[in-house]
CSV table of C-alpha atoms in Angstrom, one decimal:
chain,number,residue,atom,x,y,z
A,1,UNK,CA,0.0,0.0,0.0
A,2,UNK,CA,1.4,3.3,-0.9
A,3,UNK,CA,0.2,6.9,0.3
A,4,UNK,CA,0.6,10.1,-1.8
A,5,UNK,CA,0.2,13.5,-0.3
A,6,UNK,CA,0.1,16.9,-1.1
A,7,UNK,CA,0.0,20.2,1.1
A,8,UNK,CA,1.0,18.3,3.9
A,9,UNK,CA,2.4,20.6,6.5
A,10,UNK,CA,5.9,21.5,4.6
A,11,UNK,CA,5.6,19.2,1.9
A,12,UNK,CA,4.4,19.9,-1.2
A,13,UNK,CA,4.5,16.6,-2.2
A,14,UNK,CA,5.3,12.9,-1.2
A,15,UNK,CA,4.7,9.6,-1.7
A,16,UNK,CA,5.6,6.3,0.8
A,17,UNK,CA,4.8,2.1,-0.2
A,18,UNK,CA,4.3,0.8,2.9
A,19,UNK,CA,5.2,-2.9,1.7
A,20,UNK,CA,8.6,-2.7,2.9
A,21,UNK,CA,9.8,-4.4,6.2
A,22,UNK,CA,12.4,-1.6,6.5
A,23,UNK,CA,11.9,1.9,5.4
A,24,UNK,CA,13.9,4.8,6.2
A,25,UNK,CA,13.7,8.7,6.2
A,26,UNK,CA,16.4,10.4,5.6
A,27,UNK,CA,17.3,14.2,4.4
A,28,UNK,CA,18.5,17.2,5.9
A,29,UNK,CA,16.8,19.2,9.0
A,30,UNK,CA,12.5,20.7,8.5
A,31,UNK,CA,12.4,18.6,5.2
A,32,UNK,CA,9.2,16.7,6.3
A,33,UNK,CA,10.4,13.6,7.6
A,34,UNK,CA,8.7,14.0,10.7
A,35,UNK,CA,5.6,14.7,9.2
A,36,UNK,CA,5.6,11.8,7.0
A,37,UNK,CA,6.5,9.3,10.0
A,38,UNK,CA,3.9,10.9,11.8
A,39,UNK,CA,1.3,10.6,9.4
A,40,UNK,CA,1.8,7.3,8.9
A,41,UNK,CA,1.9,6.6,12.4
A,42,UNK,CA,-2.1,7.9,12.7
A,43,UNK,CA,-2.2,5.5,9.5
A,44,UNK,CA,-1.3,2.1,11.5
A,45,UNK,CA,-2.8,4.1,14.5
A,46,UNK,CA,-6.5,2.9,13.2
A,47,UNK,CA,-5.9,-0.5,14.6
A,48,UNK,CA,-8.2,0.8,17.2
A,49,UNK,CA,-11.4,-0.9,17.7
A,50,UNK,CA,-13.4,2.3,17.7
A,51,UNK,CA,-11.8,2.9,13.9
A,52,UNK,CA,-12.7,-0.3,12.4
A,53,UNK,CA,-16.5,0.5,14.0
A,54,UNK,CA,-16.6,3.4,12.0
A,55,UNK,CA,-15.4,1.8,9.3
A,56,UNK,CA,-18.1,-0.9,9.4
A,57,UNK,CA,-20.6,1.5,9.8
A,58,UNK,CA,-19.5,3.3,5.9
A,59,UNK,CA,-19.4,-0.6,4.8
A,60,UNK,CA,-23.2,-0.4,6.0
A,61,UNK,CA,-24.1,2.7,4.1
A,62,UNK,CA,-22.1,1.8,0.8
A,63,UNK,CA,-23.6,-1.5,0.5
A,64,UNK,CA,-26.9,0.1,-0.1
A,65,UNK,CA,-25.7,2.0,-3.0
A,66,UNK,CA,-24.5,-1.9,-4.4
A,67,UNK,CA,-27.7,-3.7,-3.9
A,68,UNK,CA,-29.2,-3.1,-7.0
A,69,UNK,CA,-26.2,-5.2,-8.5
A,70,UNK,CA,-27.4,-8.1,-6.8
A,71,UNK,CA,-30.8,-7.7,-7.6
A,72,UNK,CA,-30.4,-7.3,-11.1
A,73,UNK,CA,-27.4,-9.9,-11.4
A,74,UNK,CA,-28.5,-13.1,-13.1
A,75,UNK,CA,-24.9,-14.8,-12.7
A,76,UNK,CA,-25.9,-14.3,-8.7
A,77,UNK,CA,-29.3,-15.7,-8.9
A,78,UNK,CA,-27.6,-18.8,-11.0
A,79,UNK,CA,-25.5,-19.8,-8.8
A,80,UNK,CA,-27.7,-18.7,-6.0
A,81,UNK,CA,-29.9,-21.7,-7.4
A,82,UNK,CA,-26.9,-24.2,-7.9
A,83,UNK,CA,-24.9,-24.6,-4.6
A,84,UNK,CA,-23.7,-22.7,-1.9
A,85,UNK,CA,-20.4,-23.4,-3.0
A,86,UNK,CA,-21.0,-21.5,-6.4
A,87,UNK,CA,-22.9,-18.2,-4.0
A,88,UNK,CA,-19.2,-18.1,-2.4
A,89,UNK,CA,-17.1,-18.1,-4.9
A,90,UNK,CA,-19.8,-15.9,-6.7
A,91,UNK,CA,-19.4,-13.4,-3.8
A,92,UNK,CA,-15.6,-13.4,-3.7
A,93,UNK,CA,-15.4,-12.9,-7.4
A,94,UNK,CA,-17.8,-9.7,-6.8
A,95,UNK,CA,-16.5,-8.3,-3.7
A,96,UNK,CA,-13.0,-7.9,-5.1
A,97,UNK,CA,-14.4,-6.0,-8.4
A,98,UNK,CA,-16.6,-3.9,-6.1
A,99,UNK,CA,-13.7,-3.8,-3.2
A,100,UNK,CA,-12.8,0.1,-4.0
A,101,UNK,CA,-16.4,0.9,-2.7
A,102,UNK,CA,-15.3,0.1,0.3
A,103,UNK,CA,-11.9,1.3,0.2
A,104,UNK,CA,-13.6,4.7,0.0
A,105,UNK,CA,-14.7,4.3,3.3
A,106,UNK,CA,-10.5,3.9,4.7
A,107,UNK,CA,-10.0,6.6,2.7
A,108,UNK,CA,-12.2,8.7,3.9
A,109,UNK,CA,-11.8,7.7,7.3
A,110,UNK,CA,-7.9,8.7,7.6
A,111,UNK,CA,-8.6,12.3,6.0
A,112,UNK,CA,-11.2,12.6,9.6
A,113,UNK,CA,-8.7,11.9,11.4
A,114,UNK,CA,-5.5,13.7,10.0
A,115,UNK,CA,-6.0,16.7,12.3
A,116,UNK,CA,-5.9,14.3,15.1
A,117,UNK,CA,-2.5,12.7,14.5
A,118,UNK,CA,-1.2,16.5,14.5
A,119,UNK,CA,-3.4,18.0,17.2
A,120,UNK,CA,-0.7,20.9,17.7
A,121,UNK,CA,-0.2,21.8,14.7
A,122,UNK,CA,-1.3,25.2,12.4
A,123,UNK,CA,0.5,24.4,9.2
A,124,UNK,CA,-1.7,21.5,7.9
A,125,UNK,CA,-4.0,23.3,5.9
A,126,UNK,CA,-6.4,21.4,3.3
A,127,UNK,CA,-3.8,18.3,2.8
A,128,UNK,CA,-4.8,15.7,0.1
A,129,UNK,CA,-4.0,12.4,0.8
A,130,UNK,CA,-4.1,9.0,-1.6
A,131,UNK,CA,-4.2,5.7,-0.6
A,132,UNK,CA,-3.1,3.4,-3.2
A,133,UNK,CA,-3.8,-0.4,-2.8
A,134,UNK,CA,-2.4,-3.1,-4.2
A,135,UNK,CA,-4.5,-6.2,-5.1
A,136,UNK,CA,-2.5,-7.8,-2.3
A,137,UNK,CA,-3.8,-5.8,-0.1
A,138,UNK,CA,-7.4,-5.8,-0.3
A,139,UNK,CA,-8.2,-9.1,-2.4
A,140,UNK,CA,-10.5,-11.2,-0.7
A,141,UNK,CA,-9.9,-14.7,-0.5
A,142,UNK,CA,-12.7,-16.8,-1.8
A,143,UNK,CA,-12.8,-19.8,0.4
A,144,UNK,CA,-12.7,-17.2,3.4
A,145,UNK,CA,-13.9,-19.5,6.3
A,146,UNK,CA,-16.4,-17.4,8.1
A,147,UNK,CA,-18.8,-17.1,5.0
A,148,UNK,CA,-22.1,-18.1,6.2
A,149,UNK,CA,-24.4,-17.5,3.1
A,150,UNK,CA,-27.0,-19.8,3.7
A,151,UNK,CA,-29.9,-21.1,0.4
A,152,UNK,CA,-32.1,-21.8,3.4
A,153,UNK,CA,-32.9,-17.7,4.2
A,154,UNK,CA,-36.6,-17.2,4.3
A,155,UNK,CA,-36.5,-14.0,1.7
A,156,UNK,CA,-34.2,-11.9,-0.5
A,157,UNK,CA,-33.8,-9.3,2.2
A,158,UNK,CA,-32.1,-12.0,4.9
A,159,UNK,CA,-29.8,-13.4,2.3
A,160,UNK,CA,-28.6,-9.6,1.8
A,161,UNK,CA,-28.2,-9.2,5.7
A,162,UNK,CA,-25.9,-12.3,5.9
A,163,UNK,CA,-23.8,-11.0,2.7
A,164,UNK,CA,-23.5,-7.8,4.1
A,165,UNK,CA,-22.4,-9.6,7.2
A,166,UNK,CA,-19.6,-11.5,5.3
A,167,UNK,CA,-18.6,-8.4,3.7
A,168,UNK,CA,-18.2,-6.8,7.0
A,169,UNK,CA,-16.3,-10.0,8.5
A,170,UNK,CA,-14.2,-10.3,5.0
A,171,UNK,CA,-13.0,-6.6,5.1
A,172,UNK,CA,-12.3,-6.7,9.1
A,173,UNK,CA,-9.9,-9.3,8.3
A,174,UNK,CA,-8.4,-7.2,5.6
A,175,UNK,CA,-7.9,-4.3,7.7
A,176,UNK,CA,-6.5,-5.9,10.6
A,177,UNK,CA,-3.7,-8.0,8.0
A,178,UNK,CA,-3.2,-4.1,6.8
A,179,UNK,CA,-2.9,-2.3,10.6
A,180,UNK,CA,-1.0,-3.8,13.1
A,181,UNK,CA,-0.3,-2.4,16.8
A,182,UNK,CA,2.0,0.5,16.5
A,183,UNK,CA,4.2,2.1,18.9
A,184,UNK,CA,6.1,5.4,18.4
A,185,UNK,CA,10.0,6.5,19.7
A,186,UNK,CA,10.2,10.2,19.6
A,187,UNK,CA,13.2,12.0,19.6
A,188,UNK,CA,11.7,13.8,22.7
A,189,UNK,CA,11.8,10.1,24.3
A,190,UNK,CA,14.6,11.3,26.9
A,191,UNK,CA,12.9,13.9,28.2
A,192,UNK,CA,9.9,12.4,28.2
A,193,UNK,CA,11.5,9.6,30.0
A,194,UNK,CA,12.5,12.3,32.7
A,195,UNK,CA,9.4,14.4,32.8
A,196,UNK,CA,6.0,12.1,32.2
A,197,UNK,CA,4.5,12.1,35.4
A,198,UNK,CA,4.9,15.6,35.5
A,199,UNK,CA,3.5,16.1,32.2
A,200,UNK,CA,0.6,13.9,33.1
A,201,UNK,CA,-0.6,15.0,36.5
A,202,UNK,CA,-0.5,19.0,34.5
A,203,UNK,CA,-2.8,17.5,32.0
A,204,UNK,CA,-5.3,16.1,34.2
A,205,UNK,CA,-4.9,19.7,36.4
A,206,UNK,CA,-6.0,21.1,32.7
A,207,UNK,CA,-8.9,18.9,32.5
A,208,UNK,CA,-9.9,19.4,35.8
A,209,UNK,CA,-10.1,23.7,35.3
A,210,UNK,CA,-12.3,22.9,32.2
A,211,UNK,CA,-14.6,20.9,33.8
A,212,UNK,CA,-15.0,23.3,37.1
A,213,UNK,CA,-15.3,25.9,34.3
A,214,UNK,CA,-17.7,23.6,32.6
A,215,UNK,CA,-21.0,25.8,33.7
A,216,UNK,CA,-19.2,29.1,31.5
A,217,UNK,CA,-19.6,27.8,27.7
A,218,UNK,CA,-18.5,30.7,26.0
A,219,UNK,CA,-15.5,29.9,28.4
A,220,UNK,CA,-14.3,26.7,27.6
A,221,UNK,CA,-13.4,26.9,23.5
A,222,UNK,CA,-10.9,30.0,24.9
A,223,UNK,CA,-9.5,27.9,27.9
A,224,UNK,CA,-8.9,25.1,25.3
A,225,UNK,CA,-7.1,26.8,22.8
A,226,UNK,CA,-5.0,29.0,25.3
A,227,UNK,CA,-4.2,27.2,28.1
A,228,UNK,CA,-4.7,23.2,27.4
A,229,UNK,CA,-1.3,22.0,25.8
A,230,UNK,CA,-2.0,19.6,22.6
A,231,UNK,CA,0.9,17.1,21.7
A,232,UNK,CA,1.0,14.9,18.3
A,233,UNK,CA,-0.2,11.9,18.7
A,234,UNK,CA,2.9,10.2,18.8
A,235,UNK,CA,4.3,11.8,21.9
A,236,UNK,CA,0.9,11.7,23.6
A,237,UNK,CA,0.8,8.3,23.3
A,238,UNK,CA,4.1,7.7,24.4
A,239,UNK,CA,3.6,9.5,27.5
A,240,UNK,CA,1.3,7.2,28.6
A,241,UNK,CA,3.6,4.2,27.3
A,242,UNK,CA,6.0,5.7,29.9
A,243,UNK,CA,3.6,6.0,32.3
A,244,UNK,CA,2.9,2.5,32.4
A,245,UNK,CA,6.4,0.3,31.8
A,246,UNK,CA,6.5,-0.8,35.3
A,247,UNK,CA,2.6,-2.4,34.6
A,248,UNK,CA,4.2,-4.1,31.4
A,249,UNK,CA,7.4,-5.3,33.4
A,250,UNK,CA,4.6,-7.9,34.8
A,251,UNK,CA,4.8,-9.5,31.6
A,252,UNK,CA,6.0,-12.7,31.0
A,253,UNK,CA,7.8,-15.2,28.2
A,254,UNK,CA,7.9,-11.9,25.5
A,255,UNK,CA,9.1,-13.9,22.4
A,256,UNK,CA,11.6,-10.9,21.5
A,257,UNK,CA,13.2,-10.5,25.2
A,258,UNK,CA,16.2,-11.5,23.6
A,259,UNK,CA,16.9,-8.4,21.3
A,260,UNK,CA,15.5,-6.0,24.4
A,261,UNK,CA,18.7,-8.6,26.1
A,262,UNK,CA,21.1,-8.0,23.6
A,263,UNK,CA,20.3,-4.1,24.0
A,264,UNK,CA,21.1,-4.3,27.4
A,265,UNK,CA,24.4,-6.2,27.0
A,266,UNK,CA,25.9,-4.5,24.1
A,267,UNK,CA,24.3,-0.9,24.2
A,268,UNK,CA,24.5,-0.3,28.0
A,269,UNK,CA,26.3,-2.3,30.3
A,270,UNK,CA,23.3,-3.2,32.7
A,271,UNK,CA,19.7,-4.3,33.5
A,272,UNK,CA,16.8,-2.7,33.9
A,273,UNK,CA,14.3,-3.4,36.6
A,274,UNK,CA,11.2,-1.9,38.6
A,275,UNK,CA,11.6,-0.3,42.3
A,276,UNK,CA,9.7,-0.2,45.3
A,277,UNK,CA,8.2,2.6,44.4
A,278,UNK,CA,7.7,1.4,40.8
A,279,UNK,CA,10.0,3.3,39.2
A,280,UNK,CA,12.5,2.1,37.1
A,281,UNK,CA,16.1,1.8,37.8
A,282,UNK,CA,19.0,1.3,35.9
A,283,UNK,CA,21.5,-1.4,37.5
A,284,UNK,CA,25.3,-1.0,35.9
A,285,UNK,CA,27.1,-4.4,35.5
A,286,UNK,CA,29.4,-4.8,38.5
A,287,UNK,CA,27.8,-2.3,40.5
A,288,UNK,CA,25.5,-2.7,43.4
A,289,UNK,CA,24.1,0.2,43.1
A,290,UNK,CA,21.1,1.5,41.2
A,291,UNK,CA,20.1,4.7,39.7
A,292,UNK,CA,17.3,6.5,38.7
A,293,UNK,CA,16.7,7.8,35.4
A,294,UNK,CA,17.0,11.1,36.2
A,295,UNK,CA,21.1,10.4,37.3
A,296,UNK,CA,21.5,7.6,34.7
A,297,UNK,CA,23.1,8.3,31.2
A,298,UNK,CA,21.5,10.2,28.5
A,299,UNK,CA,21.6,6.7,26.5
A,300,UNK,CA,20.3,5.1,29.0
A,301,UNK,CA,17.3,7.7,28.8
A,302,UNK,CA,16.8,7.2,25.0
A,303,UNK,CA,17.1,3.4,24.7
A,304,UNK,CA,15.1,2.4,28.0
A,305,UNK,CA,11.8,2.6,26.3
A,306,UNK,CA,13.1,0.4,23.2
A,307,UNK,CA,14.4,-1.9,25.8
A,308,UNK,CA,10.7,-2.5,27.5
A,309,UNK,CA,9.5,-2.6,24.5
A,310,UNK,CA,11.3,-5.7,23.1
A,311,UNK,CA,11.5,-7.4,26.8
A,312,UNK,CA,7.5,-7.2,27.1
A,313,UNK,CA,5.2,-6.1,24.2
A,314,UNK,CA,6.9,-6.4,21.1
A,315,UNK,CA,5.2,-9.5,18.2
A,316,UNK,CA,5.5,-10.3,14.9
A,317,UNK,CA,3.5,-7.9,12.6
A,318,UNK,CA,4.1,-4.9,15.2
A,319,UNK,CA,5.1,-2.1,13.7
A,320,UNK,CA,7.7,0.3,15.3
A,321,UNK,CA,8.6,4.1,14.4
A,322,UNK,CA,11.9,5.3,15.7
A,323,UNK,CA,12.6,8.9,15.5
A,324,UNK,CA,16.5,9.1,15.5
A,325,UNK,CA,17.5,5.6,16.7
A,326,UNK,CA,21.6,7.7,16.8
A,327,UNK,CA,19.9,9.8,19.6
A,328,UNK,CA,22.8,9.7,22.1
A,329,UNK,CA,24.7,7.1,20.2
A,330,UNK,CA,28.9,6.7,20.4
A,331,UNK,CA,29.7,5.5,16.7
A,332,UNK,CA,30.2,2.4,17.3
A,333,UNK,CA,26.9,1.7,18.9
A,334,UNK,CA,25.2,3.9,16.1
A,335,UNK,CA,26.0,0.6,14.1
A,336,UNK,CA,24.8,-2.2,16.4
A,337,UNK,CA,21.7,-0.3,16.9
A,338,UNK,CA,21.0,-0.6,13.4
A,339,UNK,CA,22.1,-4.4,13.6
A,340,UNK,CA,19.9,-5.0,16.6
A,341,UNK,CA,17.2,-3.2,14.6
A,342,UNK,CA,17.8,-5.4,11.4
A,343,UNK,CA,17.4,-8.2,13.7
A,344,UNK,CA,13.8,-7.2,14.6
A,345,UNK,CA,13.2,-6.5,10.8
A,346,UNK,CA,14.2,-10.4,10.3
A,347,UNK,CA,11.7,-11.6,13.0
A,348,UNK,CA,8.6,-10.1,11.8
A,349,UNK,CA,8.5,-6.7,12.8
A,350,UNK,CA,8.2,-3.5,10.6
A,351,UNK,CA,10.5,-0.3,11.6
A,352,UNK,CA,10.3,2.9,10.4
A,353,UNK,CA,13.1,5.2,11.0
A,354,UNK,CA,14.1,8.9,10.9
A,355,UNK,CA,17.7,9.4,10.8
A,356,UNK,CA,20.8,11.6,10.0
A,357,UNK,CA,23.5,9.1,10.6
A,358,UNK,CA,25.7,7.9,8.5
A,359,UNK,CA,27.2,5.1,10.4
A,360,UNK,CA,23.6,4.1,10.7
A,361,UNK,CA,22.9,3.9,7.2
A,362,UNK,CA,26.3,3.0,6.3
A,363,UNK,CA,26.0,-0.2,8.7
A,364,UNK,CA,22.6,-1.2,7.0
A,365,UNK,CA,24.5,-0.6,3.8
A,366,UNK,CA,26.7,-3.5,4.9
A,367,UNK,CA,24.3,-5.8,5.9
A,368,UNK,CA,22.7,-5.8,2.7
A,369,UNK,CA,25.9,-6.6,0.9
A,370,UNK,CA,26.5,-9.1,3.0
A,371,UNK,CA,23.2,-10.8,2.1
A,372,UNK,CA,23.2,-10.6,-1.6
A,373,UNK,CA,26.6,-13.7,-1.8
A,374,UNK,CA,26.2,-15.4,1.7
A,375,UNK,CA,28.6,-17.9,0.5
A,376,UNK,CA,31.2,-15.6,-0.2
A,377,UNK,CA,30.5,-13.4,2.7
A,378,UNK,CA,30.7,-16.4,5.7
A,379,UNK,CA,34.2,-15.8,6.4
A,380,UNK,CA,33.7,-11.8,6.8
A,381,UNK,CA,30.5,-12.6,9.0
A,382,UNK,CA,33.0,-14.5,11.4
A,383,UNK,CA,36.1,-12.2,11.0
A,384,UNK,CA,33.3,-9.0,11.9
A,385,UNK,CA,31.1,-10.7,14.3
A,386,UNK,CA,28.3,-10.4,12.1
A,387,UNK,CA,25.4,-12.5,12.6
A,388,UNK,CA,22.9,-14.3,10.0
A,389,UNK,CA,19.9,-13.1,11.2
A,390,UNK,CA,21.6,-9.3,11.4
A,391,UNK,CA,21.6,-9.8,7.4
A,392,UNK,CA,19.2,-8.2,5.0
A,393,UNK,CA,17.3,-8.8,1.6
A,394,UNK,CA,17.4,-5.4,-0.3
A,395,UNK,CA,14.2,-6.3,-1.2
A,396,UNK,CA,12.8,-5.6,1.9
A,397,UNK,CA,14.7,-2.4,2.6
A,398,UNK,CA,12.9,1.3,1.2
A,399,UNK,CA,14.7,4.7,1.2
A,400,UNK,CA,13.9,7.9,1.1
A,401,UNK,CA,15.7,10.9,0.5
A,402,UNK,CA,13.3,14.7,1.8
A,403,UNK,CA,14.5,17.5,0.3
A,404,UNK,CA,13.7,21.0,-1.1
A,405,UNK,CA,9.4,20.1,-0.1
A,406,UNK,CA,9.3,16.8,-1.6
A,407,UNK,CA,10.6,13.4,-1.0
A,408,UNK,CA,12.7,10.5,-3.7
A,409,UNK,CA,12.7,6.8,-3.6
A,410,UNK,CA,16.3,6.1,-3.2
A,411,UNK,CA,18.0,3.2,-5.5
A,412,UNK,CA,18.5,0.4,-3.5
A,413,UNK,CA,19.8,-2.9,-5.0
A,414,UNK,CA,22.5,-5.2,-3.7
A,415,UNK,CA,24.9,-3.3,-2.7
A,416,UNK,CA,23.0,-0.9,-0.5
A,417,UNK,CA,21.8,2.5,-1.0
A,418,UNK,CA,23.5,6.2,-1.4
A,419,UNK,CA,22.3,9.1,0.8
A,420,UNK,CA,23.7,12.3,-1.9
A,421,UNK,CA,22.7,15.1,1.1
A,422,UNK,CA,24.6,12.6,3.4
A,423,UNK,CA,27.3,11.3,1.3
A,424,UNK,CA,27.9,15.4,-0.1
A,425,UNK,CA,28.4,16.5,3.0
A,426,UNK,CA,31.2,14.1,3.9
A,427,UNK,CA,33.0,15.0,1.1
A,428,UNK,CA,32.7,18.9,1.4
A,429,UNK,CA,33.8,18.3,4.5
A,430,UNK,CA,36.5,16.4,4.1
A,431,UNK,CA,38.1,18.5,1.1
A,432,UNK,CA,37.5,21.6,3.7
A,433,UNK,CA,39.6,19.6,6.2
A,434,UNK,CA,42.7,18.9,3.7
A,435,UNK,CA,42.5,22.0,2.1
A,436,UNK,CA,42.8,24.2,6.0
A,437,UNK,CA,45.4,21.3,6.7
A,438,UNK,CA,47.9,21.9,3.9
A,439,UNK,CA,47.2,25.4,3.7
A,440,UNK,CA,48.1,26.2,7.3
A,441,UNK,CA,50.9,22.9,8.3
A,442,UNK,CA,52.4,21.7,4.9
């Protein structure tokens, strides 16, 4: 599935394909990366139940406007007559060449709710947005196992109920292969880290001056816009992430504690757990002392929430957004994060990144080499600790470049992907380097 959009905050126009496992954003700063990851993030965000109700509810009103199809459709009535066999695969052959009635109804639904996913902000002014689906994505299979079309309805009108009611069953399915649970890292996640319960208990101070102001209408519309703070989406719901990780550290048997493990080993030299007073501490290897957050390392601050994550919630078909996964990042561990994160990718999980590194990028770079002759590559996996399930098919890897209000698909094939705003840089700064160092020592 790929959306296009135009007027979008500061991009004049963009385009994403969301089919990718791997798919990174990438360009220099107020380009519009952060309003495309955010924009898809209210995309996978309609997981919610109260979404797909909504959407059921436009499946009701557009299968009115189809009726008269059935009605009038002899090839229906045929195999109506022959077996209930035929009405099924009947149905599935007309669903999927009606389907985009009812992909109307998604599409309309995310343009209600795009001033949601960017509560705060004034510069989103009539966006258009395109959905564009593949016939992957919405085909309905015809021996779908739920279909309960029955020859034995007592009238016309109760076989249209129960079709209606495989329709509805048939597209819930499709949506819910197409949006998967979401969780999104900020690159405010330090602070946020630091600062949630604060920021919480001010929000519900907000919400209690509304309501004792609740009696003064004309009140309440100038109290919201002037003194209720509105965050994205994103950070609002991962301020109430935060809020809850010692609640999720009751968790057990997590089928990706191993990479939320690995983070702690490699990344940060210690363990997290819950205190007394349910707050999390950080406990360095070879130390018998804990700390807070607020005294711990700033990487400690912008990994712990990645770490929960893995250790408790994360499954296959999650999809993760990670805003800057360098935030705070030595080098070195700028590349085994992006291992650790190509790891994930392997396992089932989609990640959508942000980022302005190039040892990131550079390190992905690698592992897609790597992957396209595993045979040659087996003695350079052992002579730099790389690991086979680290590796990665360029197939599953997208990259884009935002620049200058727009946004490029970058060439990716076997040997990895360039970054020109990136790789430029480098080499501007580079000649700058040799040209002050001769001028001034040789």
């Amino acid at each position: 599935m790929k959306i296009q959009l135009k007027n979008f905050g500061v991009l004049k126009e963009a385009e994403i394909d969301l089919s990718k496992d791997l798919i990174i954003l990438t360009g220099p700063n107020n380009t519009g990366k952060s309003y495309m990851a955010n924009l898809v993030y209210g995309f996978y965000r309609l997981y919610d139940f109260d979404h797909i109700y909504s959407l059921n509810v436009c499946v009701t009103d557009k299968f009115s406007e189809i009726i008269d199809d059935f009605n009038n459709n002899s090839e229906f009535k045929k195999y109506y007559i022959e077996s209930d066999t035929d009405i099924k695969f009947y149905l599935s052959k007309f669903l999927n060449k009606e389907i985009h009635h009812f992909t109307d109804c998604f599409d309309e639904l995310i343009k209600r709710y795009i001033y949601e996913f960017f509560s705060s902000s004034n510069s989103i002014n009539n966006p258009i947005i395109k959905l564009s689906h593949s016939k992957e994505d919405l085909l309905l299979n015809k021996n779908y196992t739920e279909i309960k079309i029955s020859k034995n309805s007592t009238s016309i009108d109760d076989l249209y109920l129960e079709i209606k009611e495989y329709i509805i069953r048939a597209l819930s399915k499709v949506f819910f292969d197409i949006f998967n649970k979401s969780i999104f890292f900020p690159a405010e996640r330090s602070a946020i880290h630091l600062f949630s319960k604060e920021i919480i208990q001010q929000k519900s101070l907000q919400r209690h001056n509304v309501i004792s102001n609740k009696s003064n209408i004309k009140f309440l519309p100038e109290l919201n816009s002037r003194d209720i703070v509105l965050y994205p989406l994103s950070i609002n719901d991962y301020l109430y992430f935060v809020n809850n990780l010692e609640k999720y550290a009751l968790i057990k048997n997590a089928p990706f504690r191993d990479i939320a493990e690995n983070i702690e080993k490699q990344l940060l030299g210690g363990t997290f757990s819950i205190g007394m007073y349910n707050e999390v501490k950080f406990n360095p290897n070879n130390s018998k002392e804990s700390l807070s957050l607020q005294t711990s390392s700033s990487t400690v601050k912008s990994l712990v929430g990645l770490v929960f994550y893995f250790k408790y919630l994360a499954f296959n078909n999650d999809v993760i957004f990670i805003d800057e996964p360098e935030l705070n990042l030595h080098p070195d561990n700028q590349r085994l994060i992006a291992r650790i994160i190509a790891s994930a990718v392997n396992r089932g999980i989609k990640v959508i990144i942000s980022t302005h590194s190039d040892y990131f990028t550079r390190e992905i770079n690698n592992l897609i080499r790597l992957k396209s002759n595993e045979k040659k590559a087996k003695k350079l996996l052992a002579k730099y600790n790389y690991t086979k399930d680290e590796l990665l098919d360029f197939n599953k890897v997208g990259a884009y470049l935002f620049n200058e209000n727009t946004n490029i698909l970058l060439d990716i094939n076997e040997t990895g992907f360039e970054v020109p705003t990136i790789d430029g840089e480098i080499t501007d700064l580079n000649n700058v380097s040799e040209d002050i160092y001769f001028s001034l020592f040789e």
